[in-house]
GROMACS .gro file of C-alpha atoms in nm:
model
  335
    1UNK     CA    1   1.336   1.576  -0.694
    2UNK     CA    2   1.062   1.522  -0.360
    3UNK     CA    3   0.971   1.198  -0.461
    4UNK     CA    4   1.141   1.043  -0.266
    5UNK     CA    5   1.221   1.254  -0.032
    6UNK     CA    6   1.453   1.611   0.013
    7UNK     CA    7   1.704   1.789   0.182
    8UNK     CA    8   1.455   2.015   0.327
    9UNK     CA    9   1.263   1.787   0.472
   10UNK     CA   10   0.962   1.932   0.363
   11UNK     CA   11   0.807   1.599   0.228
   12UNK     CA   12   0.829   1.315   0.476
   13UNK     CA   13   1.042   1.065   0.405
   14UNK     CA   14   1.165   0.770   0.744
   15UNK     CA   15   1.484   0.843   0.659
   16UNK     CA   16   1.480   1.227   0.772
   17UNK     CA   17   1.206   1.226   1.015
   18UNK     CA   18   1.118   0.927   1.220
   19UNK     CA   19   1.457   0.697   1.202
   20UNK     CA   20   1.682   1.001   1.297
   21UNK     CA   21   1.463   1.020   1.586
   22UNK     CA   22   1.442   0.661   1.713
   23UNK     CA   23   1.845   0.650   1.621
   24UNK     CA   24   1.871   0.974   1.841
   25UNK     CA   25   1.733   0.843   2.123
   26UNK     CA   26   2.058   0.597   2.174
   27UNK     CA   27   1.811   0.292   2.160
   28UNK     CA   28   1.823   0.205   1.825
   29UNK     CA   29   2.048   0.002   1.652
   30UNK     CA   30   1.951  -0.018   1.265
   31UNK     CA   31   2.118  -0.397   1.096
   32UNK     CA   32   2.117  -0.326   0.701
   33UNK     CA   33   2.195  -0.613   0.428
   34UNK     CA   34   1.967  -0.834   0.684
   35UNK     CA   35   1.704  -1.077   0.505
   36UNK     CA   36   1.465  -1.176   0.767
   37UNK     CA   37   1.402  -1.541   0.713
   38UNK     CA   38   1.192  -1.678   0.997
   39UNK     CA   39   1.062  -1.594   1.400
   40UNK     CA   40   1.215  -1.827   1.671
   41UNK     CA   41   0.879  -1.953   1.921
   42UNK     CA   42   0.962  -2.063   2.192
   43UNK     CA   43   0.708  -2.382   2.252
   44UNK     CA   44   0.743  -2.406   2.711
   45UNK     CA   45   0.625  -1.994   2.695
   46UNK     CA   46   0.416  -1.992   2.354
   47UNK     CA   47   0.612  -1.684   2.335
   48UNK     CA   48   0.809  -1.604   1.962
   49UNK     CA   49   1.172  -1.508   2.137
   50UNK     CA   50   1.388  -1.380   1.836
   51UNK     CA   51   1.438  -1.338   1.459
   52UNK     CA   52   1.624  -1.558   1.246
   53UNK     CA   53   1.816  -1.373   0.935
   54UNK     CA   54   2.075  -1.412   0.724
   55UNK     CA   55   2.318  -1.152   0.571
   56UNK     CA   56   2.309  -0.952   0.313
   57UNK     CA   57   2.708  -0.971   0.250
   58UNK     CA   58   2.869  -1.271   0.444
   59UNK     CA   59   2.556  -1.477   0.358
   60UNK     CA   60   2.594  -1.637   0.704
   61UNK     CA   61   2.279  -1.723   0.952
   62UNK     CA   62   2.199  -1.491   1.247
   63UNK     CA   63   1.992  -1.498   1.571
   64UNK     CA   64   1.859  -1.226   1.725
   65UNK     CA   65   1.692  -1.256   2.021
   66UNK     CA   66   1.421  -0.968   2.236
   67UNK     CA   67   1.100  -0.923   2.478
   68UNK     CA   68   0.852  -0.857   2.203
   69UNK     CA   69   0.859  -0.899   1.825
   70UNK     CA   70   0.759  -0.590   1.591
   71UNK     CA   71   0.687  -0.699   1.224
   72UNK     CA   72   0.636  -0.476   1.035
   73UNK     CA   73   0.816  -0.581   0.703
   74UNK     CA   74   0.555  -0.477   0.451
   75UNK     CA   75   0.210  -0.636   0.332
   76UNK     CA   76   0.292  -0.968   0.161
   77UNK     CA   77   0.687  -1.076   0.248
   78UNK     CA   78   0.524  -1.021   0.673
   79UNK     CA   79   0.311  -1.328   0.581
   80UNK     CA   80   0.592  -1.468   0.411
   81UNK     CA   81   0.815  -1.443   0.692
   82UNK     CA   82   0.501  -1.584   0.889
   83UNK     CA   83   0.446  -1.832   0.687
   84UNK     CA   84   0.810  -1.956   0.670
   85UNK     CA   85   0.760  -1.912   1.070
   86UNK     CA   86   0.616  -2.264   1.109
   87UNK     CA   87   0.647  -2.502   1.390
   88UNK     CA   88   0.453  -2.816   1.561
   89UNK     CA   89   0.241  -2.596   1.735
   90UNK     CA   90   0.118  -2.375   1.400
   91UNK     CA   91   0.208  -2.570   1.152
   92UNK     CA   92   0.043  -2.394   0.870
   93UNK     CA   93   0.267  -2.027   0.967
   94UNK     CA   94   0.331  -1.872   1.285
   95UNK     CA   95   0.011  -1.752   1.476
   96UNK     CA   96  -0.241  -1.925   1.207
   97UNK     CA   97  -0.500  -2.104   1.437
   98UNK     CA   98  -0.763  -1.942   1.267
   99UNK     CA   99  -0.599  -2.041   0.907
  100UNK     CA  100  -0.654  -1.652   0.803
  101UNK     CA  101  -0.301  -1.593   0.812
  102UNK     CA  102  -0.257  -1.532   0.351
  103UNK     CA  103  -0.621  -1.534   0.322
  104UNK     CA  104  -0.762  -1.225   0.195
  105UNK     CA  105  -0.515  -0.967   0.021
  106UNK     CA  106  -0.609  -0.673  -0.126
  107UNK     CA  107  -0.530  -0.392  -0.354
  108UNK     CA  108  -0.663  -0.030  -0.452
  109UNK     CA  109  -0.837  -0.054  -0.800
  110UNK     CA  110  -0.774   0.150  -1.082
  111UNK     CA  111  -0.718   0.284  -1.437
  112UNK     CA  112  -1.070   0.479  -1.463
  113UNK     CA  113  -1.132   0.805  -1.549
  114UNK     CA  114  -1.155   1.160  -1.738
  115UNK     CA  115  -0.896   1.378  -1.915
  116UNK     CA  116  -0.984   1.768  -1.980
  117UNK     CA  117  -0.868   2.051  -2.191
  118UNK     CA  118  -0.931   2.359  -1.981
  119UNK     CA  119  -0.921   2.655  -2.144
  120UNK     CA  120  -0.772   2.959  -2.064
  121UNK     CA  121  -0.387   3.116  -1.842
  122UNK     CA  122  -0.175   3.037  -2.273
  123UNK     CA  123   0.084   3.275  -2.111
  124UNK     CA  124   0.131   3.080  -1.826
  125UNK     CA  125   0.413   2.749  -1.781
  126UNK     CA  126   0.446   2.494  -1.459
  127UNK     CA  127   0.728   2.637  -1.201
  128UNK     CA  128   0.892   2.412  -0.998
  129UNK     CA  129   0.971   2.069  -0.889
  130UNK     CA  130   0.639   1.918  -0.710
  131UNK     CA  131   0.371   2.069  -0.728
  132UNK     CA  132   0.031   1.963  -0.527
  133UNK     CA  133  -0.200   1.702  -0.655
  134UNK     CA  134  -0.571   1.724  -0.595
  135UNK     CA  135  -0.812   1.479  -0.412
  136UNK     CA  136  -1.138   1.402  -0.426
  137UNK     CA  137  -1.289   1.173  -0.104
  138UNK     CA  138  -1.544   0.872  -0.197
  139UNK     CA  139  -1.866   1.019  -0.281
  140UNK     CA  140  -2.015   0.728  -0.344
  141UNK     CA  141  -2.223   0.525  -0.057
  142UNK     CA  142  -2.207   0.819   0.180
  143UNK     CA  143  -2.547   0.957   0.220
  144UNK     CA  144  -2.730   0.837  -0.061
  145UNK     CA  145  -2.709   0.377  -0.123
  146UNK     CA  146  -2.598   0.336  -0.507
  147UNK     CA  147  -2.739   0.013  -0.584
  148UNK     CA  148  -2.451  -0.070  -0.845
  149UNK     CA  149  -2.152  -0.145  -0.609
  150UNK     CA  150  -2.080  -0.110  -0.225
  151UNK     CA  151  -1.811   0.159  -0.100
  152UNK     CA  152  -1.665   0.348  -0.332
  153UNK     CA  153  -1.324   0.514  -0.488
  154UNK     CA  154  -1.173   0.878  -0.472
  155UNK     CA  155  -1.007   1.073  -0.723
  156UNK     CA  156  -0.620   1.190  -0.686
  157UNK     CA  157  -0.484   1.421  -1.008
  158UNK     CA  158  -0.424   1.769  -1.070
  159UNK     CA  159  -0.358   1.958  -1.405
  160UNK     CA  160  -0.036   2.020  -1.630
  161UNK     CA  161   0.026   2.164  -1.945
  162UNK     CA  162   0.076   1.928  -2.255
  163UNK     CA  163   0.517   1.991  -2.422
  164UNK     CA  164   0.630   1.878  -2.753
  165UNK     CA  165   0.429   1.547  -2.727
  166UNK     CA  166   0.126   1.737  -2.827
  167UNK     CA  167   0.232   1.745  -3.166
  168UNK     CA  168   0.120   1.376  -3.175
  169UNK     CA  169  -0.203   1.470  -3.260
  170UNK     CA  170  -0.166   1.838  -3.485
  171UNK     CA  171  -0.234   1.816  -3.858
  172UNK     CA  172   0.022   1.963  -4.110
  173UNK     CA  173   0.397   2.005  -4.201
  174UNK     CA  174   0.668   2.252  -4.247
  175UNK     CA  175   0.774   2.570  -4.069
  176UNK     CA  176   0.452   2.701  -3.988
  177UNK     CA  177   0.429   2.320  -3.775
  178UNK     CA  178   0.775   2.317  -3.627
  179UNK     CA  179   0.678   2.627  -3.483
  180UNK     CA  180   0.359   2.514  -3.341
  181UNK     CA  181   0.562   2.226  -3.183
  182UNK     CA  182   0.810   2.464  -3.049
  183UNK     CA  183   0.509   2.595  -2.805
  184UNK     CA  184   0.354   2.476  -2.535
  185UNK     CA  185   0.001   2.287  -2.552
  186UNK     CA  186  -0.259   2.356  -2.401
  187UNK     CA  187  -0.315   2.285  -1.999
  188UNK     CA  188  -0.471   1.921  -1.898
  189UNK     CA  189  -0.676   1.823  -1.596
  190UNK     CA  190  -0.708   1.464  -1.459
  191UNK     CA  191  -0.865   1.262  -1.291
  192UNK     CA  192  -0.764   0.939  -1.165
  193UNK     CA  193  -0.949   0.675  -0.950
  194UNK     CA  194  -0.875   0.519  -0.705
  195UNK     CA  195  -1.120   0.268  -0.614
  196UNK     CA  196  -1.165   0.017  -0.232
  197UNK     CA  197  -1.063  -0.313  -0.291
  198UNK     CA  198  -1.321  -0.555  -0.074
  199UNK     CA  199  -1.152  -0.856   0.181
  200UNK     CA  200  -1.172  -1.205  -0.002
  201UNK     CA  201  -1.117  -1.546   0.151
  202UNK     CA  202  -1.012  -1.674  -0.219
  203UNK     CA  203  -0.799  -1.362  -0.305
  204UNK     CA  204  -0.450  -1.545  -0.092
  205UNK     CA  205  -0.079  -1.556  -0.125
  206UNK     CA  206   0.071  -1.883  -0.034
  207UNK     CA  207   0.494  -2.009  -0.004
  208UNK     CA  208   0.603  -2.225  -0.343
  209UNK     CA  209   0.634  -2.579  -0.261
  210UNK     CA  210   0.990  -2.587  -0.515
  211UNK     CA  211   1.133  -2.237  -0.523
  212UNK     CA  212   1.279  -2.024  -0.307
  213UNK     CA  213   1.413  -1.661  -0.378
  214UNK     CA  214   1.859  -1.625  -0.378
  215UNK     CA  215   1.829  -1.603  -0.016
  216UNK     CA  216   1.688  -2.004  -0.001
  217UNK     CA  217   1.322  -1.860   0.137
  218UNK     CA  218   1.036  -1.981  -0.020
  219UNK     CA  219   0.874  -1.766  -0.246
  220UNK     CA  220   0.539  -1.657  -0.286
  221UNK     CA  221   0.244  -1.754  -0.491
  222UNK     CA  222  -0.022  -1.503  -0.563
  223UNK     CA  223  -0.384  -1.566  -0.634
  224UNK     CA  224  -0.566  -1.292  -0.623
  225UNK     CA  225  -0.804  -1.156  -0.921
  226UNK     CA  226  -1.111  -0.835  -0.909
  227UNK     CA  227  -1.484  -0.873  -0.818
  228UNK     CA  228  -1.774  -0.780  -0.946
  229UNK     CA  229  -1.780  -0.535  -0.684
  230UNK     CA  230  -1.434  -0.373  -0.802
  231UNK     CA  231  -1.509  -0.448  -1.149
  232UNK     CA  232  -1.869  -0.218  -1.128
  233UNK     CA  233  -1.647   0.078  -0.914
  234UNK     CA  234  -1.430   0.081  -1.199
  235UNK     CA  235  -1.711   0.134  -1.442
  236UNK     CA  236  -1.836   0.401  -1.290
  237UNK     CA  237  -1.536   0.631  -1.290
  238UNK     CA  238  -1.491   0.736  -1.597
  239UNK     CA  239  -1.805   0.923  -1.693
  240UNK     CA  240  -1.837   1.091  -1.297
  241UNK     CA  241  -1.467   1.200  -1.371
  242UNK     CA  242  -1.578   1.337  -1.714
  243UNK     CA  243  -1.895   1.517  -1.542
  244UNK     CA  244  -1.716   1.661  -1.267
  245UNK     CA  245  -1.539   1.778  -1.563
  246UNK     CA  246  -1.769   1.969  -1.752
  247UNK     CA  247  -1.932   2.111  -1.504
  248UNK     CA  248  -1.598   2.285  -1.441
  249UNK     CA  249  -1.549   2.377  -1.785
  250UNK     CA  250  -1.333   2.169  -1.972
  251UNK     CA  251  -1.368   2.027  -2.332
  252UNK     CA  252  -1.248   1.753  -2.532
  253UNK     CA  253  -1.280   1.528  -2.252
  254UNK     CA  254  -1.104   1.171  -2.279
  255UNK     CA  255  -1.246   0.958  -2.030
  256UNK     CA  256  -1.105   0.641  -2.009
  257UNK     CA  257  -1.071   0.291  -1.850
  258UNK     CA  258  -0.774   0.054  -1.797
  259UNK     CA  259  -0.761  -0.244  -1.745
  260UNK     CA  260  -0.501  -0.278  -1.487
  261UNK     CA  261  -0.436  -0.615  -1.297
  262UNK     CA  262  -0.434  -0.640  -0.869
  263UNK     CA  263  -0.055  -0.523  -0.713
  264UNK     CA  264  -0.016  -0.123  -0.970
  265UNK     CA  265  -0.074   0.024  -0.708
  266UNK     CA  266   0.130  -0.047  -0.478
  267UNK     CA  267  -0.100  -0.057  -0.185
  268UNK     CA  268  -0.163  -0.466  -0.092
  269UNK     CA  269  -0.301  -0.497   0.186
  270UNK     CA  270  -0.430  -0.816   0.420
  271UNK     CA  271  -0.290  -1.191   0.475
  272UNK     CA  272  -0.238  -1.103   0.826
  273UNK     CA  273  -0.599  -0.970   0.939
  274UNK     CA  274  -0.688  -0.790   1.262
  275UNK     CA  275  -1.072  -0.849   1.470
  276UNK     CA  276  -1.184  -0.949   1.784
  277UNK     CA  277  -1.273  -1.334   1.741
  278UNK     CA  278  -0.940  -1.561   1.743
  279UNK     CA  279  -1.134  -1.784   1.477
  280UNK     CA  280  -1.163  -1.517   1.224
  281UNK     CA  281  -0.860  -1.339   1.194
  282UNK     CA  282  -0.487  -1.334   1.345
  283UNK     CA  283  -0.414  -0.958   1.501
  284UNK     CA  284  -0.591  -0.827   1.771
  285UNK     CA  285  -0.759  -0.417   1.780
  286UNK     CA  286  -0.419  -0.400   1.886
  287UNK     CA  287  -0.226  -0.569   1.634
  288UNK     CA  288  -0.128  -0.792   1.878
  289UNK     CA  289  -0.076  -1.149   1.751
  290UNK     CA  290  -0.396  -1.343   1.943
  291UNK     CA  291  -0.218  -1.703   1.918
  292UNK     CA  292   0.158  -1.545   2.000
  293UNK     CA  293   0.139  -1.259   2.239
  294UNK     CA  294   0.444  -1.067   2.246
  295UNK     CA  295   0.394  -1.059   1.859
  296UNK     CA  296   0.309  -0.726   1.666
  297UNK     CA  297   0.252  -0.642   1.347
  298UNK     CA  298   0.235  -0.311   1.206
  299UNK     CA  299   0.250  -0.322   0.831
  300UNK     CA  300  -0.078  -0.292   0.573
  301UNK     CA  301  -0.130  -0.705   0.623
  302UNK     CA  302  -0.335  -0.631   0.961
  303UNK     CA  303  -0.573  -0.436   0.729
  304UNK     CA  304  -0.945  -0.640   0.716
  305UNK     CA  305  -1.050  -0.355   0.457
  306UNK     CA  306  -0.852  -0.154   0.234
  307UNK     CA  307  -1.094   0.232   0.165
  308UNK     CA  308  -1.012   0.396  -0.096
  309UNK     CA  309  -0.720   0.578   0.092
  310UNK     CA  310  -0.309   0.597   0.064
  311UNK     CA  311  -0.264   0.408   0.342
  312UNK     CA  312   0.093   0.466   0.461
  313UNK     CA  313  -0.022   0.743   0.775
  314UNK     CA  314  -0.277   0.471   0.916
  315UNK     CA  315   0.003   0.260   0.881
  316UNK     CA  316   0.218   0.476   1.078
  317UNK     CA  317  -0.078   0.552   1.354
  318UNK     CA  318  -0.137   0.179   1.396
  319UNK     CA  319   0.183   0.110   1.448
  320UNK     CA  320   0.274   0.386   1.722
  321UNK     CA  321  -0.111   0.287   1.864
  322UNK     CA  322   0.098  -0.073   1.889
  323UNK     CA  323   0.385   0.057   2.041
  324UNK     CA  324   0.187   0.264   2.246
  325UNK     CA  325  -0.063  -0.157   2.402
  326UNK     CA  326   0.339  -0.285   2.434
  327UNK     CA  327   0.476  -0.029   2.641
  328UNK     CA  328   0.160  -0.061   2.875
  329UNK     CA  329   0.158  -0.396   2.862
  330UNK     CA  330   0.581  -0.440   2.957
  331UNK     CA  331   0.514  -0.189   3.267
  332UNK     CA  332   0.243  -0.449   3.376
  333UNK     CA  333   0.396  -0.708   3.384
  334UNK     CA  334   0.202  -0.836   3.151
  335UNK     CA  335   0.454  -0.994   2.869
   0.00000   0.00000   0.00000
């Protein structure tokens, strides 16, 4: 029950932490059922002046104005909104003088690892709802270089005890077979790899020129594939996981590798990357658009590389830093 947050607030969720804190200031209005369609650009000031939305219930077109615009709709949606906000000054998408908007899409490689039986503890069963898992940080290309690939991967995983489903692997029939089905299976442990995806200009998104969604907004066309480095990482994951399990005393170890397409990890990043050079990036190091000084983009679209770890806390840290920077600019009268 804790997977999406819980009433004790033991597991972080914006619904029971940051959003209530923001509303407690008395300076936040949460407006649900508002489908962001595009940003409004003032050609005289060269700044963003507001957001166009469609009311999800009435389908009425509305505009909201502001001195500063923070765009944080998630990687693909933020970039879709920017692409859909083209102007005469930015015909290929707002804040896109570099031509990089939409490019360098990334997602973590996932699908390589190993599972093994852990002997002992047959008198114990799992108790509780969401016991913590394990994490093995990246160990390739840290102290020594691996010639097969750059960067690396980490493992997530954990232990569990098989239930009646282990009967699919049991031989026999009759009463004895039924008794064995009613008993818990052996303890198992799995290492599941998550690898870094390198930025690649040929992995990109664009607006579909003929199809729109239910709100009249162009849908996205996604062009993304693993490169040689990602495939090399994936190939290495099962062997290293099996080696770790063997060292821990596991038996009946089964390495596995899955041919998963980009997108399964749901850690999409890039498409509006940060950088110091306005010619090769969309945002500066403070998540501020190079071309539109009062526009900040603070979700995964800002990432210039993906690393191999879950990115949500990084997005939160980047957002906090960008907010602090924006406040400083306002206090100094620079926005």
